CSV table of C-alpha atoms and ligand atoms in Angstrom, one decimal:
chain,number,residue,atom,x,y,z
H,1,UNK,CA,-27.9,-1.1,-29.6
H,2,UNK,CA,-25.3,-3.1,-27.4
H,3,UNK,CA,-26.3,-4.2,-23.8
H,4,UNK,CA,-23.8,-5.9,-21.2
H,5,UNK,CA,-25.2,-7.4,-18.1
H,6,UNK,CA,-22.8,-7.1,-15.0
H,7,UNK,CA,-23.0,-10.1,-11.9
H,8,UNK,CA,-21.9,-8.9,-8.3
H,9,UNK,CA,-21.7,-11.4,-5.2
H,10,UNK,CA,-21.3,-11.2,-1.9
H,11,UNK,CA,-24.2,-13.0,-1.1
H,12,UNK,CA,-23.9,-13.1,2.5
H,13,UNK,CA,-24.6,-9.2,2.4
H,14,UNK,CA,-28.0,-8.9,4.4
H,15,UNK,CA,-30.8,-6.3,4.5
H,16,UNK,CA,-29.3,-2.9,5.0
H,17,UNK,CA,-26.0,-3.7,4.0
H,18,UNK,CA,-27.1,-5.3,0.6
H,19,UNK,CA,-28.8,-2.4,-0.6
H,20,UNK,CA,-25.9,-0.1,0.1
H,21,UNK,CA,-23.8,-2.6,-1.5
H,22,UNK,CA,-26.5,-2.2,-4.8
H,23,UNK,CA,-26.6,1.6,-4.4
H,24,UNK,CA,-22.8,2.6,-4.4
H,25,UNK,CA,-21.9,0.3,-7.1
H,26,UNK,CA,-24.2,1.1,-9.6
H,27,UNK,CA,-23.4,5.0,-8.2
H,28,UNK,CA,-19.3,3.5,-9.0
H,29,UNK,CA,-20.7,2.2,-12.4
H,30,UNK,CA,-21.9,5.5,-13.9
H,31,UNK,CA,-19.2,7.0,-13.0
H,32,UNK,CA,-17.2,4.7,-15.0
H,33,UNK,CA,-19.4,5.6,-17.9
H,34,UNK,CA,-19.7,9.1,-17.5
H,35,UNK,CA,-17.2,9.2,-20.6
H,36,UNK,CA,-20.3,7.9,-22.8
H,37,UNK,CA,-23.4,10.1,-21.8
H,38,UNK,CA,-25.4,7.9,-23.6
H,39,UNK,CA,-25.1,5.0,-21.7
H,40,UNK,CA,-27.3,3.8,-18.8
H,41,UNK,CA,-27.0,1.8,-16.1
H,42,UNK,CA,-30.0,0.2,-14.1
H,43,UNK,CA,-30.7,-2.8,-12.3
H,44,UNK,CA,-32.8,-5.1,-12.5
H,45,UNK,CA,-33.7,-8.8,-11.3
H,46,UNK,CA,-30.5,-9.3,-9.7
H,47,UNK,CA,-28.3,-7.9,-12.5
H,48,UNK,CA,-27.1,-4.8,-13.2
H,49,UNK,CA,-28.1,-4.3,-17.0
H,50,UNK,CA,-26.0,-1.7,-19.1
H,51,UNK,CA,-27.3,-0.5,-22.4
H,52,UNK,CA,-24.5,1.1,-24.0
H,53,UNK,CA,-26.8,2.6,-26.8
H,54,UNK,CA,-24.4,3.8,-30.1
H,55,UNK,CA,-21.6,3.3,-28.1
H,56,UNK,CA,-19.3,0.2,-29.2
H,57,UNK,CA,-19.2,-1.9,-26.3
H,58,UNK,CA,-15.6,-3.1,-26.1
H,59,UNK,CA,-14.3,0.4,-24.0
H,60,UNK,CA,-17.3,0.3,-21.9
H,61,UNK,CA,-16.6,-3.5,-20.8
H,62,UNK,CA,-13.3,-2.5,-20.3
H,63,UNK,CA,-14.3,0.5,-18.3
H,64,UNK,CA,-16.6,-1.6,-15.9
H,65,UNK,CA,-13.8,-4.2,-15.4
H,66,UNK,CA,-11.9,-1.8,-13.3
H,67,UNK,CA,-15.0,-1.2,-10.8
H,68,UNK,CA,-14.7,-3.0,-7.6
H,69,UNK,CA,-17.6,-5.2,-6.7
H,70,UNK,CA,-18.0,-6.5,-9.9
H,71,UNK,CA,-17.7,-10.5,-10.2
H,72,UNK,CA,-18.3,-10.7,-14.0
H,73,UNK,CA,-19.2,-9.0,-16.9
H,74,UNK,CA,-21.1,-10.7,-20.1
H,75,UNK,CA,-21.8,-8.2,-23.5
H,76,UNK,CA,-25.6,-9.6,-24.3
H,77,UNK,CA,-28.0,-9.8,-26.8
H,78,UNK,CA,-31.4,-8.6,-26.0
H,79,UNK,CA,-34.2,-10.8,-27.8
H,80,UNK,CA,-38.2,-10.3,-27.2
H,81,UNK,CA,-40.1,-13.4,-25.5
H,82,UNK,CA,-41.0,-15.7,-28.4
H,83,UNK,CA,-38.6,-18.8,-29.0
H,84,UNK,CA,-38.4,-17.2,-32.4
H,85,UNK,CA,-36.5,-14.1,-31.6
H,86,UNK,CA,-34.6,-15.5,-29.0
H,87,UNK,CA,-33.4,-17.9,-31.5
H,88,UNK,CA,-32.8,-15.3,-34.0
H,89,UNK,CA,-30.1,-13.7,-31.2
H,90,UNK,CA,-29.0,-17.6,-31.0
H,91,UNK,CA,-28.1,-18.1,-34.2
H,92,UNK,CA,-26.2,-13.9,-34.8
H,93,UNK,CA,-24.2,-15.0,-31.3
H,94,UNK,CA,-22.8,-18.3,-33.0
H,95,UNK,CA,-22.2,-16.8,-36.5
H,96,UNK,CA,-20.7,-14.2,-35.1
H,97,UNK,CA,-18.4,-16.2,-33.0
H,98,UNK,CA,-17.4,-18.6,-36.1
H,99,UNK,CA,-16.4,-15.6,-38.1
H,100,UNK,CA,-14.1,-14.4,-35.3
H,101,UNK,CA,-12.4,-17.7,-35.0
H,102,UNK,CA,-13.8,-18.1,-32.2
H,103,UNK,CA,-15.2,-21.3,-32.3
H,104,UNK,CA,-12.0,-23.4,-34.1
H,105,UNK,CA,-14.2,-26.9,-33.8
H,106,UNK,CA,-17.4,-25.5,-34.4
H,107,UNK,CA,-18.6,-26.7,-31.2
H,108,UNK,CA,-21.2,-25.5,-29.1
H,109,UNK,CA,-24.1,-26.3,-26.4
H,110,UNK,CA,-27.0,-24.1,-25.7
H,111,UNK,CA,-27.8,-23.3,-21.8
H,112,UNK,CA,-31.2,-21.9,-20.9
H,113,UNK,CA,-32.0,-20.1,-17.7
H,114,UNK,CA,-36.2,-19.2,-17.2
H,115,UNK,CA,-36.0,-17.1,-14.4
H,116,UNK,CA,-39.5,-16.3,-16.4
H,117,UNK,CA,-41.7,-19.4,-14.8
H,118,UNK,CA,-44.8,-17.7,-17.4
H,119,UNK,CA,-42.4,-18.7,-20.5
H,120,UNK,CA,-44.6,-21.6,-22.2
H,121,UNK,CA,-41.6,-23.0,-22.8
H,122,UNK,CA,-39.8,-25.5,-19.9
H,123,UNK,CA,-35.6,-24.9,-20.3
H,124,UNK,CA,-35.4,-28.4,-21.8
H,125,UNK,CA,-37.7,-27.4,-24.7
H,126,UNK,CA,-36.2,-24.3,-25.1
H,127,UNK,CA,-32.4,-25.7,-25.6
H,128,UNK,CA,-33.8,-28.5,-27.8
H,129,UNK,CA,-35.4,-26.3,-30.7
H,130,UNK,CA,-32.7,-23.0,-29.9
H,131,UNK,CA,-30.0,-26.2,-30.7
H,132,UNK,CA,-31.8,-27.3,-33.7
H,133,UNK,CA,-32.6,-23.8,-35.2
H,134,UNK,CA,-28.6,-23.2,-34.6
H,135,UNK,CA,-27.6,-26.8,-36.2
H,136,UNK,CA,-29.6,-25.6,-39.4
H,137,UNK,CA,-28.5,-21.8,-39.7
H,138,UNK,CA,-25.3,-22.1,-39.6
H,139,UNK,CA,-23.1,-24.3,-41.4
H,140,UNK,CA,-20.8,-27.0,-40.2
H,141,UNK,CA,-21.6,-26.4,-36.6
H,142,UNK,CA,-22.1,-29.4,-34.1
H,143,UNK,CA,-23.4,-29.8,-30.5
H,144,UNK,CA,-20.5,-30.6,-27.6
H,145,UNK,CA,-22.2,-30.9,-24.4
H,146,UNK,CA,-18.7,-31.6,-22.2
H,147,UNK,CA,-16.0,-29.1,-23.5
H,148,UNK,CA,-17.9,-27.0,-26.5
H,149,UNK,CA,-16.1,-23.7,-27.5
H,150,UNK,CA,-18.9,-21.7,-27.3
H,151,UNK,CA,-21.5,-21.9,-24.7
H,152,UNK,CA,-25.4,-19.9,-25.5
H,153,UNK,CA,-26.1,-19.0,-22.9
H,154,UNK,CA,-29.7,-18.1,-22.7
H,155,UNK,CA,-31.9,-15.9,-19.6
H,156,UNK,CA,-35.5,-16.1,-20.1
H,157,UNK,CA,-36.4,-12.7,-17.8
H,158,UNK,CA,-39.7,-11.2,-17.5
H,159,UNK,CA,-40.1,-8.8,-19.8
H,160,UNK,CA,-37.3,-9.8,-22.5
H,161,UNK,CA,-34.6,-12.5,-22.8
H,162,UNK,CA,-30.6,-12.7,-22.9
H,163,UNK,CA,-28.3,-14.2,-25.1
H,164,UNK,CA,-24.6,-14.2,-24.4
H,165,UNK,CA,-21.6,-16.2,-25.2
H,166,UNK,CA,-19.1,-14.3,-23.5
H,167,UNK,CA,-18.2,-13.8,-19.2
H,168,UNK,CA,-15.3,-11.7,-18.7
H,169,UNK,CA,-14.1,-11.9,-14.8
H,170,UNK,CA,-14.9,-9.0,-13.1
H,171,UNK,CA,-12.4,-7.7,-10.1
H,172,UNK,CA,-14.6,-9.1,-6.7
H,173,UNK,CA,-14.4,-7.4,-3.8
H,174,UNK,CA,-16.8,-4.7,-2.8
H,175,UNK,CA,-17.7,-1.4,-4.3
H,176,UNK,CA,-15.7,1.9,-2.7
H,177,UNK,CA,-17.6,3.4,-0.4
H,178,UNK,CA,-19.4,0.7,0.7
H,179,UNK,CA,-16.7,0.6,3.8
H,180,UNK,CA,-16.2,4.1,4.7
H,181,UNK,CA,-13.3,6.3,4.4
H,182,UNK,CA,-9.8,5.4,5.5
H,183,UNK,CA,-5.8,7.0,5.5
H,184,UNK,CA,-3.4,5.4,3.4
H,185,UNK,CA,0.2,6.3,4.7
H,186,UNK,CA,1.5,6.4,1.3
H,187,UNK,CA,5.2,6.8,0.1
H,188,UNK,CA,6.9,7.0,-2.8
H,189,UNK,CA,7.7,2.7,-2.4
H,190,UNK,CA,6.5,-0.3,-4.0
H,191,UNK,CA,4.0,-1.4,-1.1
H,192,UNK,CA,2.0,1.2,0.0
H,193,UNK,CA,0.0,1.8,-3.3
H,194,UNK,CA,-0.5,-1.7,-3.2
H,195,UNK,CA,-2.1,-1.8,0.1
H,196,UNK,CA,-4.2,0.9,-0.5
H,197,UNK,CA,-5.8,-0.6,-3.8
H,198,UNK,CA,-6.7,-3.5,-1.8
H,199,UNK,CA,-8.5,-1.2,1.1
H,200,UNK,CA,-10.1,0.0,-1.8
H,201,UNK,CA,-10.6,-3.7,-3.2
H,202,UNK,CA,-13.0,-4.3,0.2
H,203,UNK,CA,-15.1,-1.0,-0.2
H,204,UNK,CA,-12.7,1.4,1.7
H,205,UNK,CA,-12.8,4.8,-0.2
H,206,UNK,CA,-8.9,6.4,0.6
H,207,UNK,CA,-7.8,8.9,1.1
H,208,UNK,CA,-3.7,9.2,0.6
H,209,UNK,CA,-1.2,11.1,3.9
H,210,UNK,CA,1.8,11.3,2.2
H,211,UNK,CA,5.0,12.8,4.1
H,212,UNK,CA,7.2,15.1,2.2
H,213,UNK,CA,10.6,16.8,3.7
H,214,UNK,CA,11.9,19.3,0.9
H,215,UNK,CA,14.6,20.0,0.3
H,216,UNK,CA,16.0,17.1,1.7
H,217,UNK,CA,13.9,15.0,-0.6
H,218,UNK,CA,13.1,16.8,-4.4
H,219,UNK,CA,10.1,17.9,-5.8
H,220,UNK,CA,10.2,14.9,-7.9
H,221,UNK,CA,10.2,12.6,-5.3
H,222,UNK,CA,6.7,14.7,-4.8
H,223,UNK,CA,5.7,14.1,-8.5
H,224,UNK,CA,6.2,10.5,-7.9
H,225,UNK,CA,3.8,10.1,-5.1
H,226,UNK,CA,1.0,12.3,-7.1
H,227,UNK,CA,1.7,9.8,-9.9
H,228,UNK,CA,0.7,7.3,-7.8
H,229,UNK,CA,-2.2,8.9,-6.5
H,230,UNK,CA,-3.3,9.2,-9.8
H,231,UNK,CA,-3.2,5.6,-10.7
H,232,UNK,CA,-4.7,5.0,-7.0
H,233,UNK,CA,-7.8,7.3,-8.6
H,234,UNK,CA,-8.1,5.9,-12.0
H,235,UNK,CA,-9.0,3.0,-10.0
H,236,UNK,CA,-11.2,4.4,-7.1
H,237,UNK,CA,-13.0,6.8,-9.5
H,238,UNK,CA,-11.1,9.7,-7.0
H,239,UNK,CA,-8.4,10.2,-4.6
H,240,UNK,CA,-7.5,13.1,-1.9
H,241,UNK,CA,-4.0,13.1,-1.3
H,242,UNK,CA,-2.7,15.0,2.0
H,243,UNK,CA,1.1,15.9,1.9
H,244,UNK,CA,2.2,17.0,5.0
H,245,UNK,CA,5.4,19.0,5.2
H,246,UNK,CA,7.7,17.2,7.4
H,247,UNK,CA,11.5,18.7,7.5
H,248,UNK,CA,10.7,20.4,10.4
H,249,UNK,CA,9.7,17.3,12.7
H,250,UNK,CA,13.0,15.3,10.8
H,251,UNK,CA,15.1,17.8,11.7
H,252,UNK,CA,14.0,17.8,15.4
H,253,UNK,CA,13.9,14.6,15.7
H,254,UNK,CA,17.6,14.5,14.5
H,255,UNK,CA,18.2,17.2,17.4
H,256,UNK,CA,16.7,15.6,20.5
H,257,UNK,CA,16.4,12.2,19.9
H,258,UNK,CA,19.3,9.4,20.3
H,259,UNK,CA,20.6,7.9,16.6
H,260,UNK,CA,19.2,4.3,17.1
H,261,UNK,CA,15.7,5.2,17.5
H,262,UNK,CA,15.4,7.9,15.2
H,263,UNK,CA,13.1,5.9,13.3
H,264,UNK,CA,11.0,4.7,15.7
H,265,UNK,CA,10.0,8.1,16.5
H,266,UNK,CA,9.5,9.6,13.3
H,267,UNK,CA,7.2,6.8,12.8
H,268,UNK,CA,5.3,7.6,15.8
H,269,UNK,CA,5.1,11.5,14.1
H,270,UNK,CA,3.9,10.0,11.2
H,271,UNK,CA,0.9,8.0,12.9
H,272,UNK,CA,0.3,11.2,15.4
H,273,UNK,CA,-0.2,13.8,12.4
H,274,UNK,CA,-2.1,10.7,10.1
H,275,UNK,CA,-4.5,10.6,13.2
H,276,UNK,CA,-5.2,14.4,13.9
H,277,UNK,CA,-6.0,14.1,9.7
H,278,UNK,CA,-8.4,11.1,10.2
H,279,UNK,CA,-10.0,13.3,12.6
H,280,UNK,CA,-10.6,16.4,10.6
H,281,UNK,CA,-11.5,14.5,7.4
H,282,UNK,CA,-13.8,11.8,9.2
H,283,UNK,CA,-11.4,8.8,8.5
H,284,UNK,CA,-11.8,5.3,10.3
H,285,UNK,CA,-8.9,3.6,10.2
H,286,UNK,CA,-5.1,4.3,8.8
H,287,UNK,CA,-3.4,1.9,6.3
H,288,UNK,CA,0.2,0.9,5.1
H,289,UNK,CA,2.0,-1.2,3.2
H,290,UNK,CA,3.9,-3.0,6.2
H,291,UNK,CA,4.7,-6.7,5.7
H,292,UNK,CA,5.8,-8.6,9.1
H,293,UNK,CA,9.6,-8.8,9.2
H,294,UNK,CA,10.4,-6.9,5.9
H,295,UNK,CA,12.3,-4.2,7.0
H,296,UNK,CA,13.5,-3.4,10.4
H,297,UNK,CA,10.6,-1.4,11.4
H,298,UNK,CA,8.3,-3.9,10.4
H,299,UNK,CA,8.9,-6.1,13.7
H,300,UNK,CA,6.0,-7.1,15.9
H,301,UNK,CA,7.9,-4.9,18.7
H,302,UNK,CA,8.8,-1.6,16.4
H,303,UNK,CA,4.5,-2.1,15.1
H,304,UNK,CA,3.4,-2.3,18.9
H,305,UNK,CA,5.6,1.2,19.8
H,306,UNK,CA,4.3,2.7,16.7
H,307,UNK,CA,0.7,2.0,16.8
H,308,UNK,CA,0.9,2.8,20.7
H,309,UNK,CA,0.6,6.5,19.8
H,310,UNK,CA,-3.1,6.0,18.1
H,311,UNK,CA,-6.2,4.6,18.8
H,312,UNK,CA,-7.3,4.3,15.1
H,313,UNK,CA,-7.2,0.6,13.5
H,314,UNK,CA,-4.0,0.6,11.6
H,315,UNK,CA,-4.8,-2.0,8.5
H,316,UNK,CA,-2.3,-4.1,7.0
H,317,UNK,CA,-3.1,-5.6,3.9
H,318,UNK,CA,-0.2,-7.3,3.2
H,319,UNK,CA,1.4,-8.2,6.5
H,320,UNK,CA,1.1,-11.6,4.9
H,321,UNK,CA,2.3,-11.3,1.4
H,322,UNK,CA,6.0,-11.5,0.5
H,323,UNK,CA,7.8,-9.0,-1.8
H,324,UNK,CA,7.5,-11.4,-4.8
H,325,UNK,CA,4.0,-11.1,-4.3
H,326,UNK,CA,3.9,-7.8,-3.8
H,327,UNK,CA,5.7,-6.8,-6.9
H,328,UNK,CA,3.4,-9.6,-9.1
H,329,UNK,CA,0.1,-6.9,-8.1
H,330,UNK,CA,2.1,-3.5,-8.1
H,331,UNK,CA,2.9,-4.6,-12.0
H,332,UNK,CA,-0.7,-5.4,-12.2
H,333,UNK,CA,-2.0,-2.6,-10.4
H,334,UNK,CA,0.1,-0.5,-12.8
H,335,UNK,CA,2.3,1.2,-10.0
H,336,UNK,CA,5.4,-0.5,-10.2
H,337,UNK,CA,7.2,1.2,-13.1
H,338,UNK,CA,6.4,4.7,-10.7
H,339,UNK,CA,7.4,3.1,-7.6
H,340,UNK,CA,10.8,1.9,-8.8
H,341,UNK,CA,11.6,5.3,-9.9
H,342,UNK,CA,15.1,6.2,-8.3
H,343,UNK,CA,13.5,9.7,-6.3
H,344,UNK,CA,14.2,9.5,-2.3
H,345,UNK,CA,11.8,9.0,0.0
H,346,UNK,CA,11.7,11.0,3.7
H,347,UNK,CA,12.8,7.5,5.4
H,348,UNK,CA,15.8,6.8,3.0
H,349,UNK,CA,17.4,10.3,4.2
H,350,UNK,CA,18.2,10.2,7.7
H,351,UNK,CA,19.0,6.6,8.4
H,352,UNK,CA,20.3,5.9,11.6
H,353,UNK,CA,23.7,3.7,11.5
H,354,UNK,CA,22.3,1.2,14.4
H,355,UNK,CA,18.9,1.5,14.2
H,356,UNK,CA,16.8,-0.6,17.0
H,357,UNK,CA,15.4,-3.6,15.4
H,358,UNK,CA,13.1,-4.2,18.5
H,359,UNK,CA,12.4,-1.0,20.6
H,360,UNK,CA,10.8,-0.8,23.9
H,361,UNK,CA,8.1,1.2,24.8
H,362,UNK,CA,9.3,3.0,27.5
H,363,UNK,CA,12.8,3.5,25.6
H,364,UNK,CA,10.7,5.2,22.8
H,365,UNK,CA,9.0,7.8,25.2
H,366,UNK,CA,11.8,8.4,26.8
H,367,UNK,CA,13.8,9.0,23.7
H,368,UNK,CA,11.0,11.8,22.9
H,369,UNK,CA,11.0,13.6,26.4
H,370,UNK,CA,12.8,16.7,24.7
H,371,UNK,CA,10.8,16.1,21.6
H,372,UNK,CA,8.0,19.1,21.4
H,373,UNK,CA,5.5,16.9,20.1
H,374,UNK,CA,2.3,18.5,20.4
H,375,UNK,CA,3.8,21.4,19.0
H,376,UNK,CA,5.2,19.9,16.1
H,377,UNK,CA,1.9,17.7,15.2
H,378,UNK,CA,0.0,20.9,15.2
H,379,UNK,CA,2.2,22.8,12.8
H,380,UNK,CA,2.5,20.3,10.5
H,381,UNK,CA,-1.5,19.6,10.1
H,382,UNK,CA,-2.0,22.8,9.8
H,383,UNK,CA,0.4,23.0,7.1
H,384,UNK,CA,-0.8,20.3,5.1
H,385,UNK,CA,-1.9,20.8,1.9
H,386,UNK,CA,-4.8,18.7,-0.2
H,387,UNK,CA,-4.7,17.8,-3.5
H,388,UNK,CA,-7.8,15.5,-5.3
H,389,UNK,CA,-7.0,13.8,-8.5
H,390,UNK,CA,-10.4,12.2,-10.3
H,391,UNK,CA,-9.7,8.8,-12.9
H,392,UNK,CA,-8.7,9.2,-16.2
H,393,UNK,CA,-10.8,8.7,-18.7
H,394,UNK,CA,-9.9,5.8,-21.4
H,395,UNK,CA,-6.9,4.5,-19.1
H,396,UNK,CA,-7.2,0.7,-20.1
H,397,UNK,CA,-6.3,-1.7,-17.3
H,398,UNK,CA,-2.4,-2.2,-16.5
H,399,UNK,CA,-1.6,-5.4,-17.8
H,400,UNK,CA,-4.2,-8.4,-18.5
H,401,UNK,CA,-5.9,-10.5,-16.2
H,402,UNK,CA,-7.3,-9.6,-13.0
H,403,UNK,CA,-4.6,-8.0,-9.9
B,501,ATP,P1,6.7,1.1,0.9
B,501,ATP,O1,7.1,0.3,-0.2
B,501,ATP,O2,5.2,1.2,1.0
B,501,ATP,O3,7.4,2.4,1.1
B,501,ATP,P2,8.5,-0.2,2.7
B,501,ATP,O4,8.6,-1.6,2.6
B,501,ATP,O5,9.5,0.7,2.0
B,501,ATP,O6,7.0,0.2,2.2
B,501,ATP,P3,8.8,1.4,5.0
B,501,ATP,O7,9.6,2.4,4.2
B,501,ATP,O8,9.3,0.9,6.3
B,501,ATP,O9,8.4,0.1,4.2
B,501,ATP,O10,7.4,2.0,5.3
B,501,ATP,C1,6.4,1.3,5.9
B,501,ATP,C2,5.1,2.0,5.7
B,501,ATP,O11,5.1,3.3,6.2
B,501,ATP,C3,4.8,2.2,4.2
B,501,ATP,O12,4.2,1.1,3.6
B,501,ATP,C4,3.9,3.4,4.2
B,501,ATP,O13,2.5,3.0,4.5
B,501,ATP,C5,4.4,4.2,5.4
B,501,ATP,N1,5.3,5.3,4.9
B,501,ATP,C6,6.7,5.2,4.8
B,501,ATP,N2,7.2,6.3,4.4
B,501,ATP,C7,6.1,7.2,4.2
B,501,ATP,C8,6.0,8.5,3.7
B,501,ATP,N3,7.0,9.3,3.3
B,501,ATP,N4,4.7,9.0,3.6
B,501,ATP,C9,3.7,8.3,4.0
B,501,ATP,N5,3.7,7.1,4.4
B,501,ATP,C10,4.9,6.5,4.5
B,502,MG,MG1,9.4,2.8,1.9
């Protein structure tokens, strides 16, 4: 019955690269449909062409907007190749759209596309009499060429035509997968699920690390994190979360290390264990939610003395962004009202008094030379457990417009 055509861009993808890009989104697409058995996804002629069969199309749109490589989404008519039944299609698109209010000056212009050269024909013809059949079906219409409130939109293909009034923004980017597999360091905050739905945004399939030190943080400081996993997953199609068991290396750290750079180290565990998991599970690169000068941590020097203890590419999507930001996507994204949920995280429990600001290199191996680090790593990677959570099905987007 129905039939939505889907756009994707990226045009500078070449050879190789572009047909990956084709295979794991349509691959991304049908899983967003899965819900719907009957409906089928294919591509053709540069377009991704949905029939949605019995299904209504509204919840299938919807589903699709959520994929990521996606630049816009159009519900479509489907007419045969004759100017007759295209014009039919014409004139059900504009009555349709006057009977929904849509059109509240009853304006409208008629835009032909023949990527069909064999259509007798020429666009100009085609727009003329497709105008004139509209102009004398239905009533009290007129043609506004400048700022018309509906525009027909018309795609002469080869073997049938389109007819659509209606482009719904799609969410960009490129479709996960298409980028490989990274680590998201994610905590219970506001940034981190932010920064991983952008890796995902650019193709990056995640996986989430989270750090967990029961009892000194509760199990629904836990619950919060596997919240946000799952909203992570509703919009990646799937999510493995890794908690690692922690309390150990907090409390040894609080034993051997001085106060002020307490921190500092535990962040140095945290990218030591993330890395021997990138290992095991084949991941490229590790991602956070740091932000340049946020928090004390988040200095150029306390990055450098962190980072120094991998040779994975840490990611940063939003060293750039500020909070306001920040918070104006996590609402979008639909993790805010998780993240601000009062639970403790691992870093708000032992907090040093003075904690160094900008920490030396040197100063922060030193500071671990009674640290058993090796040790400790080992333990907790071995102790980490796995948890996959797969997208909800029927979860509408968080808020409107696009994140
Ligand atoms: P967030 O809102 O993401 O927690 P933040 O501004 O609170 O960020 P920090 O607490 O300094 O900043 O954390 C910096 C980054 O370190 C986080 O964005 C996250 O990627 C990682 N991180 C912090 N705590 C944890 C944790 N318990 N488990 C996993 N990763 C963490
Ligand atoms: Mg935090």
């Amino acid at each position: 019955m129905g039939h939505i055509i889907a756009r994707y861009g990226e045009i500078s993808l070449k050879g190789h690269n572009r047909s990956e890009f084709e295979k794991v989104l349509v691959q991304n697409m049908r899983r967003a449909v899965e819900p719907w058995p009957g409906v089928r996804v294919s591509r053709s002629q540069g377009r991704i062409v949905i029939d949605t069969g019995d299904v209504p199309t509204s919840p299938v749109l919807t589903a699709l907007s959520r994929v990521f490589g996606l630049v816009s989404l159009s519900p479509v008519r489907v007419a045969g190749l004759s100017a007759d039944a295209i014009g039919d299609e014409a004139v059900a698109l504009v009555r349709e759209a006057a009977d929904n209010g849509e059109m509240p000056n009853r304006t409208f212009k008629v835009e032909v596309r023949r990527a069909n050269k064999q259509f007798p024909l020429k666009s100009p013809e085609l727009t003329r009499q497709l105008g004139g059949r509209i102009l004398k079906s239905v009533p009290g219409v007129r043609v506004d060429v400048h700022n018309p409130d509906l525009t027909v939109n018309v795609e002469v293909r080869d073997i049938e035509a389109f007819v659509y009034g209606r482009t719904i923004p799609g969410l960009g980017g490129l479709p996960v997968g298409a980028s490989g597999r990274v680590g998201l360091l994610l905590s219970g905050g506001i940034d981190s699920p932010v920064a991983g739905w952008m890796a995902m945004k650019r193709g990056a399939e995640v996986e989430a690390i989270h750090f967990h030190s029961y009892p000194f943080t509760s199990e629904r400081a836990l619950q919060k994190v596997e919240s946000l996993a799952q909203v992570l997953a509703d919009w990646g199609g799937r999510l493995r979360l890794h908690v690692v068991h922690f309390t150990e290396v907090q409390t040894e750290i609080r034993k051997h290390c001085p106060e002020p750079l307490t921190v500092t180290i535990m962040r140095r565990m945290m990218m030591r264990i993330a890395t021997q998991i990138a290992r095991q599970r084949g991941l490229l690169a590790l991602v956070t939610g740091e932000s340049l000068g946020q928090v004390a941590s988040q200095t150029l020097e306390s990055m450098h003395v962190i980072e120094a203890v991998t040779q994975l590419p840490i990611l940063r999507p939003l060293i750039a962004e500020d909070k306001v930001d920040i918070i104006r996507r996590a609402r979008q994204i639909g993790t805010y009202d998780i993240s601000i949920l009062p639970y403790e995280d691992c870093c708000t429990v032992f907090v040093p008094k003075n904690p160094r600001t900008r920490p030396r290199l040197e100063e922060a191996e030193r500071a671990e030379e009674h640290l058993d680090v090796e040790n400790l790593t080992a333990r907790a990677v071995e102790r980490t457990e796995m948890k996959t959570f797969h997208a909800r099905r029927g979860v509408e987007p968080a808020a409107a417009g696009t994140p």
